[in-house]
PDB file of C-alpha atoms in Angstrom:
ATOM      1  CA  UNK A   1      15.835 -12.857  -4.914  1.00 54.00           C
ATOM      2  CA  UNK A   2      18.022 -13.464  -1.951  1.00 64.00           C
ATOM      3  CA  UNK A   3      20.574 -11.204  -2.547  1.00 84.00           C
ATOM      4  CA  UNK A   4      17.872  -8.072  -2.610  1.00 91.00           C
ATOM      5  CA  UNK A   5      17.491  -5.514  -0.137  1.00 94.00           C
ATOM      6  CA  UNK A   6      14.282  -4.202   0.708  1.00 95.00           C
ATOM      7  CA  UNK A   7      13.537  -1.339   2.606  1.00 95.00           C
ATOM      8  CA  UNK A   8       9.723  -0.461   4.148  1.00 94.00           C
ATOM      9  CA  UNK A   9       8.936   2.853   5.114  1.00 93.00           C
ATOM     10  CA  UNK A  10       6.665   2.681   7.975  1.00 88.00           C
ATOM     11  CA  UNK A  11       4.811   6.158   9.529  1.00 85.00           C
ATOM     12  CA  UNK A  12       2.930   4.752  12.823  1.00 82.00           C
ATOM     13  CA  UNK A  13       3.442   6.031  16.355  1.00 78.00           C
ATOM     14  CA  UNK A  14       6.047   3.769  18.791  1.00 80.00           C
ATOM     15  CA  UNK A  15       3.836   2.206  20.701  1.00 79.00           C
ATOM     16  CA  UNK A  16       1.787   1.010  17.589  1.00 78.00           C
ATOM     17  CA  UNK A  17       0.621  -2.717  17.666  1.00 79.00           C
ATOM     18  CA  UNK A  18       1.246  -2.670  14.375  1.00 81.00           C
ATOM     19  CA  UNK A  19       4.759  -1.450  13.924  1.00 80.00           C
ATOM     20  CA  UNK A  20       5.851  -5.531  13.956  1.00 85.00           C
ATOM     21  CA  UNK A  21       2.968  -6.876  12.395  1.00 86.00           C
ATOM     22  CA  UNK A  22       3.490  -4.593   8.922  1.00 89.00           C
ATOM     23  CA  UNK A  23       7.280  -5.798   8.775  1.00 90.00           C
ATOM     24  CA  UNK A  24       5.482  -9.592   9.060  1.00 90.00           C
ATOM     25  CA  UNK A  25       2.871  -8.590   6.724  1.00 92.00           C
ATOM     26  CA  UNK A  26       4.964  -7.604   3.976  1.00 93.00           C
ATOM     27  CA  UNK A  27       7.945 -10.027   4.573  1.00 93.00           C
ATOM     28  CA  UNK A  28       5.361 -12.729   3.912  1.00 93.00           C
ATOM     29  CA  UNK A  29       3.674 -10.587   0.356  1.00 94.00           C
ATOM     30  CA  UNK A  30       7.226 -10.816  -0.777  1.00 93.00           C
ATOM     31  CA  UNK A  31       8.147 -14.156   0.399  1.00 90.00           C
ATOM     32  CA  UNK A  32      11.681 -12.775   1.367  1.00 90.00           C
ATOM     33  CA  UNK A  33      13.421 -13.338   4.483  1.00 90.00           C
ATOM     34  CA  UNK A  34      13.270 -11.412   7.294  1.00 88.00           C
ATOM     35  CA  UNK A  35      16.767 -10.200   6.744  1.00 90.00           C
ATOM     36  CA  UNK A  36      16.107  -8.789   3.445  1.00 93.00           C
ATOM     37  CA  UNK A  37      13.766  -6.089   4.876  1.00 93.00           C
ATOM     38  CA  UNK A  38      15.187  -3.110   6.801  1.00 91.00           C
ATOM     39  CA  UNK A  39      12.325  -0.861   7.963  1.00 90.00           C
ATOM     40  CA  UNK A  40      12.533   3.209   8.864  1.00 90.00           C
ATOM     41  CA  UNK A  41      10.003   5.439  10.267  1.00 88.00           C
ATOM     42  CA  UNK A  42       9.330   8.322   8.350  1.00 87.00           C
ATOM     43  CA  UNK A  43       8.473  10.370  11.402  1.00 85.00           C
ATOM     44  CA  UNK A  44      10.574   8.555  14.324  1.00 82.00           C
ATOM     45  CA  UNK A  45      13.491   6.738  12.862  1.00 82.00           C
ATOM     46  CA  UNK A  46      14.217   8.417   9.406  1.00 85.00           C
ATOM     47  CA  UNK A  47      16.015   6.858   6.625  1.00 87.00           C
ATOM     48  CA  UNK A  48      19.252   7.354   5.983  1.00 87.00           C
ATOM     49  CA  UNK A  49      20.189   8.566   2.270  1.00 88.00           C
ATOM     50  CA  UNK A  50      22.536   5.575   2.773  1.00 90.00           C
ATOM     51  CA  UNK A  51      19.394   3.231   3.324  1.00 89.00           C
ATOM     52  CA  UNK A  52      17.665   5.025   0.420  1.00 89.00           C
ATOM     53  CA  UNK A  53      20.556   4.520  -2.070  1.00 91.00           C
ATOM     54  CA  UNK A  54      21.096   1.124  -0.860  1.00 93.00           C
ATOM     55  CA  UNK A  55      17.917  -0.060  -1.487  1.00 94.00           C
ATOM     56  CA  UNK A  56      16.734  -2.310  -4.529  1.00 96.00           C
ATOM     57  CA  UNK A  57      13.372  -2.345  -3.399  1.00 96.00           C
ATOM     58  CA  UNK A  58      11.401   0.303  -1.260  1.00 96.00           C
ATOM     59  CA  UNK A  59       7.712  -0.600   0.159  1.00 96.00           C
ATOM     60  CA  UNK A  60       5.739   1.778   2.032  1.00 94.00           C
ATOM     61  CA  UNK A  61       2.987   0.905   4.203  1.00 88.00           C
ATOM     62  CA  UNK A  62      -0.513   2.592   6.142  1.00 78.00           C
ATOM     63  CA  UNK A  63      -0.118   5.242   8.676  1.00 75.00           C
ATOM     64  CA  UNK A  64      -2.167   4.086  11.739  1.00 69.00           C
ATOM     65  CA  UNK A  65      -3.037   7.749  13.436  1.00 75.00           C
ATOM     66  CA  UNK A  66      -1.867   9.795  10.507  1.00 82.00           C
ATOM     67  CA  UNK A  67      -2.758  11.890   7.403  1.00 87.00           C
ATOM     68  CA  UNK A  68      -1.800  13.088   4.374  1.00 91.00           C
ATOM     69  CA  UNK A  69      -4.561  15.575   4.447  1.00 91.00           C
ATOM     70  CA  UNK A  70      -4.214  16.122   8.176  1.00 89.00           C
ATOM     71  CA  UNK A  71      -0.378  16.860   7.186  1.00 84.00           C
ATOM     72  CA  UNK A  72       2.385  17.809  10.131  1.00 87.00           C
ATOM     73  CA  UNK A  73       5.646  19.528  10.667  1.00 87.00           C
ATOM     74  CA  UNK A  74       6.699  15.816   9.223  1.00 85.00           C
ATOM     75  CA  UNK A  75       5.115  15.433   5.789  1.00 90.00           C
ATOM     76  CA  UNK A  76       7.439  17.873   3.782  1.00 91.00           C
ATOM     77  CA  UNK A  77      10.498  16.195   4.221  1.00 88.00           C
ATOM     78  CA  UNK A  78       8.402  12.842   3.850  1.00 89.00           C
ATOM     79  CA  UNK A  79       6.485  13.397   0.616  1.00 93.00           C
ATOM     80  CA  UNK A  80      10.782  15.065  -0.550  1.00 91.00           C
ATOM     81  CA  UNK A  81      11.705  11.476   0.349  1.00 90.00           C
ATOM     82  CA  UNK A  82       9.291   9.540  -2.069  1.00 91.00           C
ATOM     83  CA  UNK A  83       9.677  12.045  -4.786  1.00 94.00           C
ATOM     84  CA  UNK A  84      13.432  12.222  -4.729  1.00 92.00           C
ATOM     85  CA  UNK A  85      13.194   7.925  -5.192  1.00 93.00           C
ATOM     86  CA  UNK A  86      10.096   8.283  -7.682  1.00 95.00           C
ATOM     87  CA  UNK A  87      13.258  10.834  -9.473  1.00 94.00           C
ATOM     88  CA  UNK A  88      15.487   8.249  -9.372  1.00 94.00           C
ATOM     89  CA  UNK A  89      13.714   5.440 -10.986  1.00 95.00           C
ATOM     90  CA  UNK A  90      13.716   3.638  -7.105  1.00 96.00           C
ATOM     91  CA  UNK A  91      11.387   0.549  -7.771  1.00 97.00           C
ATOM     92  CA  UNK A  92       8.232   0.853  -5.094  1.00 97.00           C
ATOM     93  CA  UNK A  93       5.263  -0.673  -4.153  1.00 98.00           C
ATOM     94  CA  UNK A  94       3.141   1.891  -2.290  1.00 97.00           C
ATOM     95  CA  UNK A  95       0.006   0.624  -0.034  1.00 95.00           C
ATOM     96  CA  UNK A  96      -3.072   2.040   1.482  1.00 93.00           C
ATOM     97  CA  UNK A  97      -0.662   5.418   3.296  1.00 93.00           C
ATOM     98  CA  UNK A  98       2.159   5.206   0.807  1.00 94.00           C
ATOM     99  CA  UNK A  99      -0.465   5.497  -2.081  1.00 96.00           C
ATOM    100  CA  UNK A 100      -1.828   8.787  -0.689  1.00 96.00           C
ATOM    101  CA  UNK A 101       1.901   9.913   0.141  1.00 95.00           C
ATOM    102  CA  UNK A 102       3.012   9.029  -3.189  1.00 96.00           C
ATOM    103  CA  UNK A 103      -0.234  10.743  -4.653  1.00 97.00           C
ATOM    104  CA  UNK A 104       0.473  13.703  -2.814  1.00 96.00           C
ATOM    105  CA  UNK A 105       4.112  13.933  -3.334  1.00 96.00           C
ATOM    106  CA  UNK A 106       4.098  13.862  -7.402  1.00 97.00           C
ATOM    107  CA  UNK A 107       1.313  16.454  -7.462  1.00 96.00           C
ATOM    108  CA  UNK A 108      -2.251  14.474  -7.021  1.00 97.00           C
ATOM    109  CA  UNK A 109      -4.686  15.580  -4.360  1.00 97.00           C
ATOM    110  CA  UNK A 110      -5.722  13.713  -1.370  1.00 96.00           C
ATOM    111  CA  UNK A 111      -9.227  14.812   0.268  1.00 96.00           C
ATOM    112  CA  UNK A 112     -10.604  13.538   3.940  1.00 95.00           C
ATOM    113  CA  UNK A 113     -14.175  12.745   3.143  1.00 94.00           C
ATOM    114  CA  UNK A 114     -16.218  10.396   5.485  1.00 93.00           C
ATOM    115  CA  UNK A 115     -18.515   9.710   2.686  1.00 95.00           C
ATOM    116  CA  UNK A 116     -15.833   7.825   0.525  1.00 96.00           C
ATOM    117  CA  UNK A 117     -14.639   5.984   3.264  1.00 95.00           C
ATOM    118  CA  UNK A 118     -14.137   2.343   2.851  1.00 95.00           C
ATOM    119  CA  UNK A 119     -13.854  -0.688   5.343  1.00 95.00           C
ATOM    120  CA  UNK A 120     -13.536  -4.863   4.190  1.00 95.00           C
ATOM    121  CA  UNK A 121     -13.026  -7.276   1.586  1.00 97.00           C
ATOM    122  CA  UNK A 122     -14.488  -5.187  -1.068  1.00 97.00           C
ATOM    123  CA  UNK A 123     -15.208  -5.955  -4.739  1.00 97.00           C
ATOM    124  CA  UNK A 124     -12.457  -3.813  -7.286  1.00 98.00           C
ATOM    125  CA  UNK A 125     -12.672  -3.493 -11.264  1.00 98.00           C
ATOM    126  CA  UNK A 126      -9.721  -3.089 -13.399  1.00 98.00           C
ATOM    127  CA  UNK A 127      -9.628  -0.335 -15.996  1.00 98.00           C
ATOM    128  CA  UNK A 128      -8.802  -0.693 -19.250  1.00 98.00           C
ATOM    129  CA  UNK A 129      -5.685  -0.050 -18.728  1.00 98.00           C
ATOM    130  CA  UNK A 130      -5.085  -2.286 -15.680  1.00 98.00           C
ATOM    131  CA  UNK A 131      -6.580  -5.406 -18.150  1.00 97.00           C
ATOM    132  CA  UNK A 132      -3.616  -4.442 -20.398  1.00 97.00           C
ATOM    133  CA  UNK A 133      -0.913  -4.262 -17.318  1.00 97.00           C
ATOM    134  CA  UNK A 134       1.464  -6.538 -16.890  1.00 96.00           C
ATOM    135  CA  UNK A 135       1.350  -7.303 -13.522  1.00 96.00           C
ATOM    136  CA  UNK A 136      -3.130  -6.403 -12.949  1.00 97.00           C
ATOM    137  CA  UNK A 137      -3.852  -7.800 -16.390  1.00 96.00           C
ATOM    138  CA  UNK A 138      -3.558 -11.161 -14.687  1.00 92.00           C
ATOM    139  CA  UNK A 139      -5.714 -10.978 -12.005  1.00 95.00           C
ATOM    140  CA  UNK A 140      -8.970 -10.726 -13.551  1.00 94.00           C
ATOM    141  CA  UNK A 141     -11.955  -8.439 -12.884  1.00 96.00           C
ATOM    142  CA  UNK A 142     -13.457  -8.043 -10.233  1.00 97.00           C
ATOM    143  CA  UNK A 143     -11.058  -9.227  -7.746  1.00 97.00           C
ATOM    144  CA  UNK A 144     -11.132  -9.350  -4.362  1.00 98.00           C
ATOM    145  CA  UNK A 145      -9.336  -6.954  -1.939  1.00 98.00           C
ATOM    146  CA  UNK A 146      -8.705  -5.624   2.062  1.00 97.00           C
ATOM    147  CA  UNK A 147      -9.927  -1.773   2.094  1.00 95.00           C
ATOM    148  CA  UNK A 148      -9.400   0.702   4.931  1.00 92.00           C
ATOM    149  CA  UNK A 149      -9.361   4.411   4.368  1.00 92.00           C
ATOM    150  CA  UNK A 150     -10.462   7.432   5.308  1.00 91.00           C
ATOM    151  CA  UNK A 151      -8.466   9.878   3.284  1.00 94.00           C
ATOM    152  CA  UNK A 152      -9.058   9.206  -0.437  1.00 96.00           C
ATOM    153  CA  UNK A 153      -6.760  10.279  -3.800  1.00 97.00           C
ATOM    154  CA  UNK A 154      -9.661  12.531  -5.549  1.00 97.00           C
ATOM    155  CA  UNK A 155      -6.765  13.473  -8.621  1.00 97.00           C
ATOM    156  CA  UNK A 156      -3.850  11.088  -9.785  1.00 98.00           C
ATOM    157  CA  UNK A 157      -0.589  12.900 -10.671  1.00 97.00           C
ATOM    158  CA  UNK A 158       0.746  13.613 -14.168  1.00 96.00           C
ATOM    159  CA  UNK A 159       1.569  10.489 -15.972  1.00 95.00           C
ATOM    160  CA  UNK A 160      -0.181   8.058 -13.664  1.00 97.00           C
ATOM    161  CA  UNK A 161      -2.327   5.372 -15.258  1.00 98.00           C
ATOM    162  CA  UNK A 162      -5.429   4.395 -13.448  1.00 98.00           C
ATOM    163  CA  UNK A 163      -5.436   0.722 -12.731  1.00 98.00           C
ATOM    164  CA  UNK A 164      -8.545  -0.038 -10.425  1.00 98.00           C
ATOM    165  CA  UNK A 165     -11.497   0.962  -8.394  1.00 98.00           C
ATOM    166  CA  UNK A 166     -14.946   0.289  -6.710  1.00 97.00           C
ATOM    167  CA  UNK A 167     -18.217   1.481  -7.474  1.00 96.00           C
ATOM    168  CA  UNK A 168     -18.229   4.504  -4.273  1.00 97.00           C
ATOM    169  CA  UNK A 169     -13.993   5.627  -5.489  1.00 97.00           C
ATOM    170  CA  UNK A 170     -12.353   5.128  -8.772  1.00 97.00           C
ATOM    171  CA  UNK A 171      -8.848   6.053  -8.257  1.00 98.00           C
ATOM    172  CA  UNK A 172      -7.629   2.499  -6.259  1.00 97.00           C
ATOM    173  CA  UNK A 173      -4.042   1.581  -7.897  1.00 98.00           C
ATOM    174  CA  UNK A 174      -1.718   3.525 -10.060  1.00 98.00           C
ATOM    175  CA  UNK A 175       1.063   3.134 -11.922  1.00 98.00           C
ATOM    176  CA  UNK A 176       3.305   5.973 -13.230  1.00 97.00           C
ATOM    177  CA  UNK A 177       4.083   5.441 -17.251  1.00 93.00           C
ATOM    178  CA  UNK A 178       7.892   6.670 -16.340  1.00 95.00           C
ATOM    179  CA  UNK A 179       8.995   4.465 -13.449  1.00 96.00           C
ATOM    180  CA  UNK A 180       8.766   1.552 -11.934  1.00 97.00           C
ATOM    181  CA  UNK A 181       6.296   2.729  -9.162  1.00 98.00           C
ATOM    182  CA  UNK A 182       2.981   1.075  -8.128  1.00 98.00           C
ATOM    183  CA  UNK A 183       0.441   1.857  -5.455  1.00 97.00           C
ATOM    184  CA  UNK A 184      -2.381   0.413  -4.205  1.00 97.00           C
ATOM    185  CA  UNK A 185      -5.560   2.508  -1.828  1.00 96.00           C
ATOM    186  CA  UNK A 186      -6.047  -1.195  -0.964  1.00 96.00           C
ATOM    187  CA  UNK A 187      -3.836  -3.535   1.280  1.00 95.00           C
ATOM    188  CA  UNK A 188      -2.338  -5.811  -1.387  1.00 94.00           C
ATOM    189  CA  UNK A 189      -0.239  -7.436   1.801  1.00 95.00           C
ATOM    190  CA  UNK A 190      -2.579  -8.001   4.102  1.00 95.00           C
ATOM    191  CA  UNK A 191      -4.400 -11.657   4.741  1.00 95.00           C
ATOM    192  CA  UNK A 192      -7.449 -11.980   6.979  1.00 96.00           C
ATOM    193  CA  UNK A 193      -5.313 -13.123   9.547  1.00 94.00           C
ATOM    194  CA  UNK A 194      -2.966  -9.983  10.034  1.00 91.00           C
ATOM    195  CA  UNK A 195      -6.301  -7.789   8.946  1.00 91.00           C
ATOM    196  CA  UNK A 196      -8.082  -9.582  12.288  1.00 93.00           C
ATOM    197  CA  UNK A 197      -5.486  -8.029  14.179  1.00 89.00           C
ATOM    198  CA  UNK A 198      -5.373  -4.909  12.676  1.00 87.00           C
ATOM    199  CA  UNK A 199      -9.039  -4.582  13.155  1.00 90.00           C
ATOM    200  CA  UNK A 200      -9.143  -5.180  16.875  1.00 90.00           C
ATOM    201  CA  UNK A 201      -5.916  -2.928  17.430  1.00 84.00           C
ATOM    202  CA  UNK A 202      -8.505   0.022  16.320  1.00 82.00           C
ATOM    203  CA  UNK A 203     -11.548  -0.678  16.687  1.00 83.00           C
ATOM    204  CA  UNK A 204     -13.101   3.165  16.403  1.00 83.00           C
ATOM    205  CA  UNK A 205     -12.287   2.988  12.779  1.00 83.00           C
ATOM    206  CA  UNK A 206     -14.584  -0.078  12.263  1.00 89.00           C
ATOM    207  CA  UNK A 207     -17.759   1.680  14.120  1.00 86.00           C
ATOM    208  CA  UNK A 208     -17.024   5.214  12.111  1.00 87.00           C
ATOM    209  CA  UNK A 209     -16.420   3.843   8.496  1.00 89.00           C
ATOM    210  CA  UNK A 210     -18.669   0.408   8.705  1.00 88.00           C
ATOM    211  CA  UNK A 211     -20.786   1.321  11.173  1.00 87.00           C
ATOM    212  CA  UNK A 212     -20.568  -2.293  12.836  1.00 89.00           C
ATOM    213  CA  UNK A 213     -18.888  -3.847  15.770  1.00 92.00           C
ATOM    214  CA  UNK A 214     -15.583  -5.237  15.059  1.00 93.00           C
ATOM    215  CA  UNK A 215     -16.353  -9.013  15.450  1.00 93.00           C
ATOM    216  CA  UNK A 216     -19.226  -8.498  12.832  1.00 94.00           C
ATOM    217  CA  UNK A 217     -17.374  -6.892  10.066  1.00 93.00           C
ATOM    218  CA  UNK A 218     -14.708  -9.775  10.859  1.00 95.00           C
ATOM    219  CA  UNK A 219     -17.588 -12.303   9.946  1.00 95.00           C
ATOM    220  CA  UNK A 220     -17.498 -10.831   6.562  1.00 95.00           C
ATOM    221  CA  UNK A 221     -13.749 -10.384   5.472  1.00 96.00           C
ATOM    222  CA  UNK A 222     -12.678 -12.994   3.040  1.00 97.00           C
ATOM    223  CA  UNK A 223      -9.273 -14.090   1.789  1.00 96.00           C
ATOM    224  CA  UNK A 224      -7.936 -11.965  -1.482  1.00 97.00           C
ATOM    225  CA  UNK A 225      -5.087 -14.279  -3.020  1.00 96.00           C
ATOM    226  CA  UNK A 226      -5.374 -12.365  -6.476  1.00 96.00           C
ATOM    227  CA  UNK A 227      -4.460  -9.247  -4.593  1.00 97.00           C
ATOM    228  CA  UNK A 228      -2.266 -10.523  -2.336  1.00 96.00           C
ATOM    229  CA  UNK A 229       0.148 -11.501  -5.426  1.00 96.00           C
ATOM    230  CA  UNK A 230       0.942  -8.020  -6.792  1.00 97.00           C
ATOM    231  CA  UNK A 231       3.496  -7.415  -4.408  1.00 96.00           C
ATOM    232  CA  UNK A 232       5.090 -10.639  -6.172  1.00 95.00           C
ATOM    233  CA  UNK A 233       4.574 -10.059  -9.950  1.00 95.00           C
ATOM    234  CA  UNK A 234       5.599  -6.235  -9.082  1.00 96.00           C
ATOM    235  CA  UNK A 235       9.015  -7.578  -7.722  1.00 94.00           C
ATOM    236  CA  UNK A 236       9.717 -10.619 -10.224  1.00 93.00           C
ATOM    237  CA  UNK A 237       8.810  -8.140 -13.367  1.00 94.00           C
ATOM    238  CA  UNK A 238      11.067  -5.409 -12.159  1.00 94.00           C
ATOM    239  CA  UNK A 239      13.704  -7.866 -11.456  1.00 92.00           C
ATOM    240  CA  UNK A 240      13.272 -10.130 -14.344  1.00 88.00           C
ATOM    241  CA  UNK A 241      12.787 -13.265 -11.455  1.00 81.00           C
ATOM    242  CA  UNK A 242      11.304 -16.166 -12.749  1.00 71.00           C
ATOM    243  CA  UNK A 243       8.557 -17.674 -10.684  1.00 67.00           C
ATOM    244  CA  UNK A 244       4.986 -18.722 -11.577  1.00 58.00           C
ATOM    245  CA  UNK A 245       2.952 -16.488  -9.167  1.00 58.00           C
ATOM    246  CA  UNK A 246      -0.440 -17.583  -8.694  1.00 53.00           C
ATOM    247  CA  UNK A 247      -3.029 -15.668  -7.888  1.00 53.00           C
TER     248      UNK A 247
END
């Protein structure tokens, strides 16, 4: 575990709140150190196809101000970047953004749609499928979850197996059946603590999607340790690690 390198692809403005809180956020879903994880900005700071090769492990995180749908004179060359490491068998864990990116990028379609929006520590239901999966079988169903979207995956790509869902939108983790890729709608590496923060650093999202002030819809989060082990049983199964990960 110590000698991988992990490399999160971030896509938030500079003078995001969040930029350092993400790298925290998924240093501590990993349990790594912080000098295992080099992070790049997809629209700022690019990768370098040294970083990408270099790489044992990429994560991707949430966006902040931007869309998939929404696009940019940026998203081309972002969604080449995540199909050209889905190509090369690159082991990822994609959240929240990076699920809709990766969506997008192998050939699924990503919709805006206020009504599907979803805000909290929401109830999700594993699929058939992810009751059979090696690393969702595990965590029983329902389990607990941190949601925040606005843009929603209406259509998985080819060869993508369904995993999870709520009630109001089905399609909330994938796997694809020829790689070692996994994405989650929901933020598998976020704990109420770092969620707290990221709820106060934008606060118009929590009136639009929950219609509630911020401190309210804080009274109601609750912690999701079955979730926030994925990143964990993704890593040790890819990498053959042995550790008892509990949920």
């Amino acid at each position: 575990m110590s000698t991988l390198k992990i490399l999160l692809l971030q896509i938030r403005k500079l003078d995001d709140p969040m930029r350092i809180s993400e790298v925290t956020a998924f240093t501590d879903a990993l349990d790594c150190s912080p000098e295992q994880i080099s992070a790049a900005d997809l629209i700022n700071d690019p990768p370098s196809p040294e970083m990408l090769r270099s790489a044992d492990l990429v994560v991707i995180g949430g966006a902040g101000d931007y869309s998939v749908p929404e696009g940019g004179p940026w998203l081309d060359q972002a969604l080449d970047a995540m199909y050209s490491l889905y190509a090369k068998r690159k082991p990822i864990f994609a959240s929240c953004w990076g699920f809709q990116a990766i969506a997008a990028a192998l050939g699924g379609q990503v919709i805006t749609d206020p009504q599907l929006a979803e805000l909290g520590t929401l109830e999700l239901f594993l699929t058939d499928e992810g009751k059979k999966d090696p690393i969702f079988g595990e965590l029983g169903t329902p389990f607990l979850a941190h949601v925040g979207h606005q843009d929603t995956v209406v259509r998985l790509p080819n060869g993508a197996v369904r995993l999870a869902g709520t009630p109001l939108v089905e399609n909330h983790a994938f796997c694809m059946s020829d790689a070692p890729l996994y994405c989650t709608q929901f933020h598998s590496e976020l704990k109420v603590p770092l969620l707290k923060q990221r709820l106060r650093a934008y606060p118009q999202y929590t009136e639009q999607i929950a219609g509630m002030p911020v401190d309210e819809l804080i009274g109601t989060l609750q912690e999701t340790p079955e979730a926030n082990s994925l990143m964990r049983r993704f890593m040790n199964h890819v990498f053959g690690i042995r550790d008892d990960v509990k949920g």
